[in-house]
The first five atom37 places (N, CA, C, CB, O) and aatype in JSON, in Angstrom:
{
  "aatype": [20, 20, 20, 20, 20, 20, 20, 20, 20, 20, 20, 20, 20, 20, 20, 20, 20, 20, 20, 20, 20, 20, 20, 20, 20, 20, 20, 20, 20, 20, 20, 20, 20, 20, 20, 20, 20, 20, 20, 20, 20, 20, 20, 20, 20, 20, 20, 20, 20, 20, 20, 20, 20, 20, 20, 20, 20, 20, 20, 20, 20, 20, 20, 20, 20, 20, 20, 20, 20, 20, 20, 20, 20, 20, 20, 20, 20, 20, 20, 20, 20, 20, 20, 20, 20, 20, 20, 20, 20, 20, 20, 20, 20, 20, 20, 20, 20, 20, 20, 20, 20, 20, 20, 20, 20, 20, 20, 20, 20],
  "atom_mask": [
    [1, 1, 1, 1, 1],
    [1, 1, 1, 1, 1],
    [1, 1, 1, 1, 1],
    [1, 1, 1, 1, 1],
    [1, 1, 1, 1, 1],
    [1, 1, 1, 1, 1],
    [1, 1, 1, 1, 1],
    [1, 1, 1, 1, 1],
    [1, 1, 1, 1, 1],
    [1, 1, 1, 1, 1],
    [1, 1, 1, 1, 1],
    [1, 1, 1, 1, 1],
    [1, 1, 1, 1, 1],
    [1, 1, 1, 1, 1],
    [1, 1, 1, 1, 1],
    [1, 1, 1, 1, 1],
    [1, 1, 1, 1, 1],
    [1, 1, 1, 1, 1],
    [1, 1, 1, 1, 1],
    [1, 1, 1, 1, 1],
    [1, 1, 1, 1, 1],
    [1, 1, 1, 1, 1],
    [1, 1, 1, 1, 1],
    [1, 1, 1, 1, 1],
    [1, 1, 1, 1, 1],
    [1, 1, 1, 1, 1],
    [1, 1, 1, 1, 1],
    [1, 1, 1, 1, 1],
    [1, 1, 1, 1, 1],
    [1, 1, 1, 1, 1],
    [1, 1, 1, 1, 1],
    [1, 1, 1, 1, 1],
    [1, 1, 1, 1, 1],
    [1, 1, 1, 1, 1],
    [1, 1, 1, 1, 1],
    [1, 1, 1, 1, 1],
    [1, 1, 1, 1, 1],
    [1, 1, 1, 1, 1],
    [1, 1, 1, 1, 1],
    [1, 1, 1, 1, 1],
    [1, 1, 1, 1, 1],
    [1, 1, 1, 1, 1],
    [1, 1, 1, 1, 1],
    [1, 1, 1, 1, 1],
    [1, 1, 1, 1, 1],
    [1, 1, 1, 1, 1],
    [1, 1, 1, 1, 1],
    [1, 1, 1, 1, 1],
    [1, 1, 1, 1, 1],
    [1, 1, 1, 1, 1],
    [1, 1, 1, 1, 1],
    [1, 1, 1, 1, 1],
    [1, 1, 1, 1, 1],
    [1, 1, 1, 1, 1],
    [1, 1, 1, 1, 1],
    [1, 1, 1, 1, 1],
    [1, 1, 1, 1, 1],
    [1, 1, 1, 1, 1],
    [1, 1, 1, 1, 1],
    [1, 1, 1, 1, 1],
    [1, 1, 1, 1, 1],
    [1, 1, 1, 1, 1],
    [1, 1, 1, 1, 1],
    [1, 1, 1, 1, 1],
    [1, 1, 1, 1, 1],
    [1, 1, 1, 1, 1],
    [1, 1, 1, 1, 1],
    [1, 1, 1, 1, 1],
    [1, 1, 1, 1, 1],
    [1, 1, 1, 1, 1],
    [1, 1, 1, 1, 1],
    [1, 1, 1, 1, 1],
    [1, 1, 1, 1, 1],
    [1, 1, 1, 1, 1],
    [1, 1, 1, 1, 1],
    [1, 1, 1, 1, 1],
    [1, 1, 1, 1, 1],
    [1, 1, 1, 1, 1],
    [1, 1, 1, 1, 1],
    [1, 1, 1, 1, 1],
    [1, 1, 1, 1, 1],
    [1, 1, 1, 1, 1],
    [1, 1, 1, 1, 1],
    [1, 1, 1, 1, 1],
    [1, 1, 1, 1, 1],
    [1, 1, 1, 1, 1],
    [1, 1, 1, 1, 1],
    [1, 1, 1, 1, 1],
    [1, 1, 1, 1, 1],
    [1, 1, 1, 1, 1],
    [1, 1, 1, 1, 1],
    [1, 1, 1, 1, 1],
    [1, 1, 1, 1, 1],
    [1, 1, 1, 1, 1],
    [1, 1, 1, 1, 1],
    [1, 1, 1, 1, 1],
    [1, 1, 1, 1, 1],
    [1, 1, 1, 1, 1],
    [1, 1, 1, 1, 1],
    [1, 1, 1, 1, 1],
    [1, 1, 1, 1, 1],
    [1, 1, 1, 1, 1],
    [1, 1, 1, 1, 1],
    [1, 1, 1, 1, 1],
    [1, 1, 1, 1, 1],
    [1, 1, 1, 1, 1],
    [1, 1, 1, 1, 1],
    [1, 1, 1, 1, 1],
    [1, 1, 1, 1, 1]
  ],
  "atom_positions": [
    [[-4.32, 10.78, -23.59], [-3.66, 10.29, -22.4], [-2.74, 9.14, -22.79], [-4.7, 9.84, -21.33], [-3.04, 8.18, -23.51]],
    [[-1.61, 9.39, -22.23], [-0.11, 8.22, -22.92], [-0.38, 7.32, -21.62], [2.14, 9.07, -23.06], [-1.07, 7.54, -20.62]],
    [[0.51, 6.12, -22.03], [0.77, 5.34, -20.98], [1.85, 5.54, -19.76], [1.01, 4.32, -21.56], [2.01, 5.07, -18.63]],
    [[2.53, 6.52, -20.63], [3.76, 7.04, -20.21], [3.52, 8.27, -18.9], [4.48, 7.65, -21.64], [4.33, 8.65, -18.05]],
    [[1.92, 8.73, -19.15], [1.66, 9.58, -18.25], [1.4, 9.04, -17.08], [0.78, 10.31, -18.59], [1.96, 9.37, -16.03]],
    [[0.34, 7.97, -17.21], [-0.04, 7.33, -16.25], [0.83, 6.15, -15.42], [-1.08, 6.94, -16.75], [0.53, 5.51, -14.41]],
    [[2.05, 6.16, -16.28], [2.96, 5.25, -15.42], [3.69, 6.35, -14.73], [4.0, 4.13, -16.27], [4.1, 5.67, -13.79]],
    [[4.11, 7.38, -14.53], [4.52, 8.63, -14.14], [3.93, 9.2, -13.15], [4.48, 9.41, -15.01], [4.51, 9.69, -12.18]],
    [[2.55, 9.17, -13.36], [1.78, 9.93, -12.12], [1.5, 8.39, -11.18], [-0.04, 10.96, -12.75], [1.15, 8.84, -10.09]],
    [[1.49, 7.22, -11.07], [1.65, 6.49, -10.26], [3.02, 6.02, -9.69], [1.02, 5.74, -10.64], [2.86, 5.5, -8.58]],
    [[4.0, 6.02, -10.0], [5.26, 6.16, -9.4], [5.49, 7.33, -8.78], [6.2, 5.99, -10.23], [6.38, 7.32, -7.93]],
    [[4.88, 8.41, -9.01], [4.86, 9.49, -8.04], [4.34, 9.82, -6.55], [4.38, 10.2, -8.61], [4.82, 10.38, -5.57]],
    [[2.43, 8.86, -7.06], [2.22, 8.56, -5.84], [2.68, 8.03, -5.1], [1.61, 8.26, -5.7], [2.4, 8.26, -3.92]],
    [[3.58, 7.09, -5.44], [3.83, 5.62, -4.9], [5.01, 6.26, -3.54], [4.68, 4.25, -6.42], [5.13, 6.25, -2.32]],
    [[5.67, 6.74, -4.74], [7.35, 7.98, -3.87], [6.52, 8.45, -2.48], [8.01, 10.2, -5.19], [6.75, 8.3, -1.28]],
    [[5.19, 9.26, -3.42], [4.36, 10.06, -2.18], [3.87, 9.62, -0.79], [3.19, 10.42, -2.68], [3.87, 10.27, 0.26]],
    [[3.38, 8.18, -1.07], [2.78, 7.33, 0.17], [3.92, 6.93, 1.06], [1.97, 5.93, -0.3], [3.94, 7.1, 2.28]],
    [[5.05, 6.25, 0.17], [6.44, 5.58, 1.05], [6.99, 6.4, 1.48], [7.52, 4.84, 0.44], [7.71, 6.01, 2.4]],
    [[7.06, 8.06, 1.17], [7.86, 8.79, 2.39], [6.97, 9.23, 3.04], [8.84, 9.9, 2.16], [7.14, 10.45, 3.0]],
    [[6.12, 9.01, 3.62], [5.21, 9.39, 4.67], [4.87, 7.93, 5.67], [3.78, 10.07, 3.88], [3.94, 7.53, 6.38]],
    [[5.88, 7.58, 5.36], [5.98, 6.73, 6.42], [4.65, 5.5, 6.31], [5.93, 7.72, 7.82], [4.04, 5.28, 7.35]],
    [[4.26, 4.76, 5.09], [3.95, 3.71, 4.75], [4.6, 2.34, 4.75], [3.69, 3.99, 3.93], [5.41, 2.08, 3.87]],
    [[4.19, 1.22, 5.95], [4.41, -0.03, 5.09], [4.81, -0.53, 3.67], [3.53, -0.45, 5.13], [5.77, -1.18, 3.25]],
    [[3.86, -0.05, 3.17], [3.73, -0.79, 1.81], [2.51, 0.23, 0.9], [3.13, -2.65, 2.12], [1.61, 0.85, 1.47]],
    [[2.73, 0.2, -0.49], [1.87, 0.92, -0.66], [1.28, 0.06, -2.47], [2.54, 2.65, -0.46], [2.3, -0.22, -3.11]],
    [[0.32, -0.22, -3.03], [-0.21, -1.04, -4.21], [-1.03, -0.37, -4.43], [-0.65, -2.37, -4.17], [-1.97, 0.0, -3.72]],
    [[-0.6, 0.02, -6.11], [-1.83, 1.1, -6.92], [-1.94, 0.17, -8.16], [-1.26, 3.05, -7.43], [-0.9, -0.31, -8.63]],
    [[-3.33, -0.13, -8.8], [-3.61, -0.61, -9.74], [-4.6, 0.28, -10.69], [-3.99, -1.77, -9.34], [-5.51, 1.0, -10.28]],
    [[-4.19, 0.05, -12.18], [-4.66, 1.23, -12.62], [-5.38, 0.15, -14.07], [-3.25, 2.7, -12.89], [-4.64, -0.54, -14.78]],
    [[-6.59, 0.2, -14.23], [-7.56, -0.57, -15.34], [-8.03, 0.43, -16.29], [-8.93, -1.32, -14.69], [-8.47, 1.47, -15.82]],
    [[-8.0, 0.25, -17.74], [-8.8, 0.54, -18.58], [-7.99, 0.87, -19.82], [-9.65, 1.51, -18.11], [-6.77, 0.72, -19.9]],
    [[-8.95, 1.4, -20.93], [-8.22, 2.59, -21.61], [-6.9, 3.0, -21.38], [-8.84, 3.66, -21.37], [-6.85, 4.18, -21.04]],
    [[-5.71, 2.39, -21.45], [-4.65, 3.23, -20.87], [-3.87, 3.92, -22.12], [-3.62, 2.29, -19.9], [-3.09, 4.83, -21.88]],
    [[-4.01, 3.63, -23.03], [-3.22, 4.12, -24.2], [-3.77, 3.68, -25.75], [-1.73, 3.53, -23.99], [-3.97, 4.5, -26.64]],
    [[-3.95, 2.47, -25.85], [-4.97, 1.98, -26.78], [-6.28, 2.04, -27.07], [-4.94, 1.13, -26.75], [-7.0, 2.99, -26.76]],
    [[-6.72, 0.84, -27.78], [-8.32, 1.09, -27.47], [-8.42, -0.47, -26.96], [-9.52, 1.6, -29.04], [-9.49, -1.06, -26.91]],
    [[-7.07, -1.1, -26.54], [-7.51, -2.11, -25.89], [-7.27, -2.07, -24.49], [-7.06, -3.15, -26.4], [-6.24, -1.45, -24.2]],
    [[-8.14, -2.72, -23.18], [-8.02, -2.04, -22.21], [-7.07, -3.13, -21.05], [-9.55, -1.51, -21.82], [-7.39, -4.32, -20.96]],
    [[-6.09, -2.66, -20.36], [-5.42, -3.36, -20.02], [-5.32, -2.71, -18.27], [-4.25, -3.46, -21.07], [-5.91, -1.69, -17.92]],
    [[-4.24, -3.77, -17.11], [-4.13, -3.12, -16.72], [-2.67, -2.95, -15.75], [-5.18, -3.11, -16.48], [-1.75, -3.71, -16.07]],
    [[-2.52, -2.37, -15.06], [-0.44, -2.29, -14.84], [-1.05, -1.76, -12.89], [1.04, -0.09, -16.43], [-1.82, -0.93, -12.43]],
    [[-0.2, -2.76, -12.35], [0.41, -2.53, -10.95], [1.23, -2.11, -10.86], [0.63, -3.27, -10.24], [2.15, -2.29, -11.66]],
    [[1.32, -1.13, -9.58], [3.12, -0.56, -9.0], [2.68, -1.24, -7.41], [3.61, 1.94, -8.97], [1.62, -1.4, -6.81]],
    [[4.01, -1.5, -7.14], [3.91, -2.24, -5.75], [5.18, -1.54, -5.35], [3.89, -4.1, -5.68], [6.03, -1.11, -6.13]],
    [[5.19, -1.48, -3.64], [6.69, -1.27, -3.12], [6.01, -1.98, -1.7], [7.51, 0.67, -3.07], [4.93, -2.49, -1.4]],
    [[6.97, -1.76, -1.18], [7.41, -1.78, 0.34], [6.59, -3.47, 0.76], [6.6, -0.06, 1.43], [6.39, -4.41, 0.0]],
    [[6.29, -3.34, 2.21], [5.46, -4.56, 2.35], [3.87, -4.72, 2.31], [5.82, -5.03, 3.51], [3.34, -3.64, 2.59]],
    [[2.91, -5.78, 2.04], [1.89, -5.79, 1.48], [0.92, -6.95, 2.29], [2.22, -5.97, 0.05], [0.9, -7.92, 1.53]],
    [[0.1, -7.26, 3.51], [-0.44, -8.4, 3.57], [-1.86, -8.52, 2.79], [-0.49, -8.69, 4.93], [-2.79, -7.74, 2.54]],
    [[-1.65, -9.48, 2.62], [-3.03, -9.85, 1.91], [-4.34, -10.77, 2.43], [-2.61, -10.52, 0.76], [-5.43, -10.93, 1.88]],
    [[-4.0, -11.13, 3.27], [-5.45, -12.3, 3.82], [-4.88, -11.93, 5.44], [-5.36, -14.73, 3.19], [-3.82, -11.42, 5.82]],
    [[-6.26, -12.5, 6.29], [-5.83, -12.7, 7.26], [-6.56, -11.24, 8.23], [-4.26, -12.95, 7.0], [-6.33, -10.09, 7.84]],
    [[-7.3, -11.48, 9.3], [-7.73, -10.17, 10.49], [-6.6, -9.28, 10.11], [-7.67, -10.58, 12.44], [-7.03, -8.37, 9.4]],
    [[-5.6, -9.21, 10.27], [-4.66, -8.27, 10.17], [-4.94, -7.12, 8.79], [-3.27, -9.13, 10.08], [-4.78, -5.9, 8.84]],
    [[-5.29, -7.74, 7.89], [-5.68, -7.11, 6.33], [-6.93, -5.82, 6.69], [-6.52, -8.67, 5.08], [-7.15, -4.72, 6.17]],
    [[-7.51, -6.51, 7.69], [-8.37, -5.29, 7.77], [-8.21, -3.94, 8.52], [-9.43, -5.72, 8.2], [-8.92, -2.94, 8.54]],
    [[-7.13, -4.22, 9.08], [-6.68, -3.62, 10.49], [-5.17, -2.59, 10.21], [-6.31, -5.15, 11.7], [-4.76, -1.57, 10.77]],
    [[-4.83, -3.15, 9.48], [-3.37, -2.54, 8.74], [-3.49, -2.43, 7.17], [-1.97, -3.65, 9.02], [-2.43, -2.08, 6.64]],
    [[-4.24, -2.58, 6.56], [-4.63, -1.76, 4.85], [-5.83, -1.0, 4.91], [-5.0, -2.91, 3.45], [-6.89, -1.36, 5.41]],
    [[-5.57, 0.17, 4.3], [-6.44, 1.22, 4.12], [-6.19, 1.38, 2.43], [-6.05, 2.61, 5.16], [-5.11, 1.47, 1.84]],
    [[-7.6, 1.37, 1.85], [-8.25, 0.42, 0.7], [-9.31, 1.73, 0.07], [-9.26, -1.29, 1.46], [-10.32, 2.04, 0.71]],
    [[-8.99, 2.35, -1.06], [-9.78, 3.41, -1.76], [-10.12, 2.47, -3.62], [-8.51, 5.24, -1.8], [-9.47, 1.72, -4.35]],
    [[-10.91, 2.83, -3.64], [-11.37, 2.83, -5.19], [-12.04, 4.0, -5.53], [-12.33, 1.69, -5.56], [-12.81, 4.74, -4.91]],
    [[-11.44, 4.01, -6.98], [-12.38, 5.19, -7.66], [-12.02, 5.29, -9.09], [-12.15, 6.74, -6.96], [-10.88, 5.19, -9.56]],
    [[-13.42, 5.56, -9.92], [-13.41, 5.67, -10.71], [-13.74, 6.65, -11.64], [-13.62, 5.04, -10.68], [-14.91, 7.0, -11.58]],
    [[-12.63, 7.52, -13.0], [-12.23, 8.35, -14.1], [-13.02, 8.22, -15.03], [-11.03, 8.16, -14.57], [-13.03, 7.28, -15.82]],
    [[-13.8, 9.19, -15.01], [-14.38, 9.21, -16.41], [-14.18, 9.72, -17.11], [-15.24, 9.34, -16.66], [-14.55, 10.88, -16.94]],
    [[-13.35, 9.4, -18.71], [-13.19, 10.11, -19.49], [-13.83, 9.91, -20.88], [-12.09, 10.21, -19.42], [-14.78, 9.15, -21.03]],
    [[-13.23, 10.69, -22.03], [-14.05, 10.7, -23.39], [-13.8, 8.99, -23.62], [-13.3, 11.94, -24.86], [-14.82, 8.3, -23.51]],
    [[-12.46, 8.26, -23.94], [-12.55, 7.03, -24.59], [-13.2, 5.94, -23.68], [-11.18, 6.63, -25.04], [-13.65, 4.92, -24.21]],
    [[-13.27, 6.11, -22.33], [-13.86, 5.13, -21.31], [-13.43, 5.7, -20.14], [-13.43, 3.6, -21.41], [-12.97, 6.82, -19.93]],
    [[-13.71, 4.4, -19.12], [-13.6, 4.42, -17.82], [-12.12, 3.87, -17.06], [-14.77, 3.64, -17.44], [-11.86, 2.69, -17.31]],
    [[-11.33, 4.45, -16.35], [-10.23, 3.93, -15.8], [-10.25, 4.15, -14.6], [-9.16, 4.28, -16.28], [-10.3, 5.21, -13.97]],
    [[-10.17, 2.53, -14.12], [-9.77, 2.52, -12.57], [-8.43, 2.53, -12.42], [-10.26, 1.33, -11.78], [-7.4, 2.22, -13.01]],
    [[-8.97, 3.21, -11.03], [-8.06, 3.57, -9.58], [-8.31, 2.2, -8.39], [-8.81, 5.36, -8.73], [-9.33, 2.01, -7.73]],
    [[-7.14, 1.43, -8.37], [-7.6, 0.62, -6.49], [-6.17, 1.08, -6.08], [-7.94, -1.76, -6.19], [-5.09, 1.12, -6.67]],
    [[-6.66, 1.45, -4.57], [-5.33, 2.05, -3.94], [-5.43, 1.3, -2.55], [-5.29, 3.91, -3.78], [-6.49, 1.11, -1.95]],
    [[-3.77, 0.76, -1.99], [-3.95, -0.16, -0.98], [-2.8, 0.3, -0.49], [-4.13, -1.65, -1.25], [-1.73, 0.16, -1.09]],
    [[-2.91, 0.94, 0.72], [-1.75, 1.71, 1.64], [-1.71, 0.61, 2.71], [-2.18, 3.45, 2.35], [-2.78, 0.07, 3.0]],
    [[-0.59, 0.23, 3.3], [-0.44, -0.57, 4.56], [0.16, 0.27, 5.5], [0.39, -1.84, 4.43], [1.34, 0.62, 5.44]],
    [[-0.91, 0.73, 6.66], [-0.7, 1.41, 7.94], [0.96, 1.27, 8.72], [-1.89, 0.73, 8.94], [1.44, 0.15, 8.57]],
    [[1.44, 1.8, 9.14], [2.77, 1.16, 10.23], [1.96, 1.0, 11.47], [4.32, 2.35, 10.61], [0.96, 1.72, 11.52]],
    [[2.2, 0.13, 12.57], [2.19, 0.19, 13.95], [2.84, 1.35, 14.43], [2.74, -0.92, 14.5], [3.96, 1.74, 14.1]],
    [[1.82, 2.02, 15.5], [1.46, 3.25, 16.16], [1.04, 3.4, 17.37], [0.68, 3.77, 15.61], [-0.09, 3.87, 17.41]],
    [[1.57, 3.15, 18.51], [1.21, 3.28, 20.22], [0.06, 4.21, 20.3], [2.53, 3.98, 21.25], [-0.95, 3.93, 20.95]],
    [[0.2, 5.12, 19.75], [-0.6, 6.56, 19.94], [-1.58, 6.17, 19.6], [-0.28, 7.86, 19.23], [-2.49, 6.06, 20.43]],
    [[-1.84, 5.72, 17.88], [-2.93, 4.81, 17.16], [-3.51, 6.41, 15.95], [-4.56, 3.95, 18.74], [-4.62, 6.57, 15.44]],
    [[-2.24, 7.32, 15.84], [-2.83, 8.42, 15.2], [-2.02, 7.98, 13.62], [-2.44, 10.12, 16.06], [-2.64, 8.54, 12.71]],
    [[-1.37, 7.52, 13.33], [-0.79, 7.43, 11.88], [-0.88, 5.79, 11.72], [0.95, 8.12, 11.7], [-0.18, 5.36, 10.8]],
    [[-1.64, 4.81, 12.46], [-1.45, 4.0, 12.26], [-2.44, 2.72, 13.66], [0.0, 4.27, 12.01], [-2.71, 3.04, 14.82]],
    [[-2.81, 1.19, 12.91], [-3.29, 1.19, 14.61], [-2.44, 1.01, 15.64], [-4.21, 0.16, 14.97], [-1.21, 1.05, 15.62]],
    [[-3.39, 0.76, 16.81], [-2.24, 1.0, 17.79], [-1.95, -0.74, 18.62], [-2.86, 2.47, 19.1], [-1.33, -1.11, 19.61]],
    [[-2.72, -1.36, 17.65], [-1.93, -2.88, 18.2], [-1.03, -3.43, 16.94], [-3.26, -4.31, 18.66], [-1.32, -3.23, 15.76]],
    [[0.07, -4.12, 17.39], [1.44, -4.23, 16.25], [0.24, -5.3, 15.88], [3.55, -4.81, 16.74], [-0.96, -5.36, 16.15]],
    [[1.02, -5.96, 15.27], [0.81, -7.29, 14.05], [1.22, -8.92, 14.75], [2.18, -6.96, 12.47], [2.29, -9.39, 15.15]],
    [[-0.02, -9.42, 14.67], [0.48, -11.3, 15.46], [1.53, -11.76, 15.1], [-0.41, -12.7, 15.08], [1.97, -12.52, 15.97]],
    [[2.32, -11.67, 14.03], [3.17, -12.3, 13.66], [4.57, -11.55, 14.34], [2.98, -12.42, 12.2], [5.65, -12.13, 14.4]],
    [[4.35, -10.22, 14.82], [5.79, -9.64, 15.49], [6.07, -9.94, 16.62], [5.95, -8.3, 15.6], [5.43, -9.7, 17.65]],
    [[7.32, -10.63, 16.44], [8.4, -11.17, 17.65], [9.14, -10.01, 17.97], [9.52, -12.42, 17.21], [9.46, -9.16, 17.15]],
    [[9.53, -9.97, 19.68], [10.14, -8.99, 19.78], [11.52, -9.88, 20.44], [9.32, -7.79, 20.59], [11.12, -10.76, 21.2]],
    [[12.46, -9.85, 20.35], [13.72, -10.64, 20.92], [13.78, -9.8, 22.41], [15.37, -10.46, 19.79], [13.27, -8.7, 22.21]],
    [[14.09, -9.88, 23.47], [14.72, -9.81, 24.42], [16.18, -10.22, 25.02], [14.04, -10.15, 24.85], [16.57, -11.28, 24.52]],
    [[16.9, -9.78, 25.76], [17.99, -10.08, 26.27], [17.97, -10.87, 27.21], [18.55, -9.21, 26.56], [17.19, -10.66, 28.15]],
    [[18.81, -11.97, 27.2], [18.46, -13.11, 28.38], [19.42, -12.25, 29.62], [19.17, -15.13, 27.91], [20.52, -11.7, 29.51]],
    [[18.57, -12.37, 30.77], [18.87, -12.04, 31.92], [19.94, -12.86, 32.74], [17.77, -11.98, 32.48], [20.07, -14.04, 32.42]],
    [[20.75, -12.35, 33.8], [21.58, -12.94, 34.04], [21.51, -14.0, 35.21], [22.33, -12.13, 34.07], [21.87, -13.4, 36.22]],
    [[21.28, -15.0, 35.44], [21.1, -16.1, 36.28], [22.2, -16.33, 37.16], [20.86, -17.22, 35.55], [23.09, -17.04, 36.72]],
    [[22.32, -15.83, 38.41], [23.07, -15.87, 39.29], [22.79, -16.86, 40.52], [23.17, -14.67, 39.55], [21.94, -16.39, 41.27]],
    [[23.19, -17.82, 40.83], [23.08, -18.8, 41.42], [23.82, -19.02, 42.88], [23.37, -19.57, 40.53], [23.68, -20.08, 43.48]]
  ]
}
């Protein structure tokens, strides 16, 4: 297994999650990656929160772990939901921090 593979098949996912209509999407990949020393490489895109009620509510969060002949290589996978009325691709309350602007109304006197 090259490094070259595994940087390949995670930029693929990555393509895979962001056109399906992802926020943000963070794959981290640990171990064995090419050597026999074990290291490990992030791909990041789009947007990402990290702390905060919202983290639990808008990231959807997998681990798993490869077993192969030279060792063990992790998988952490961190998709960020979009806001969703319906609440079927996403939840269905936006995010505290979104402002929505309005048009000032016209004051007739």
């Amino acid at each position: 297994m090259g490094g070259l593979a595994v940087r390949r098949a995670c930029y693929g996912v990555l393509r895979f999650v962001m056109d399906n209509q992802a926020k943000g999407c963070e794959i981290i990949v640990s171990g064995k990656l090419r050597a026999q020393r074990a290291k490990a490489m992030k791909f990041k895109d789009g947007y990402m929160i990290k702390s905060g009620h919202p983290c639990t509510t808008f990231v959807d969060k997998a681990v798993r772990h490869v077993y192969l002949r030279q060792g063990v290589l992790g998988l952490k996978i961190s998709i960020m939901l979009p806001f969703d009325p319906e609440g079927k691709l996403g939840p269905s309350k936006p995010q505290p921090d979104h402002v929505t602007i309005l048009n000032p109304k016209d004051d007739n006197y």
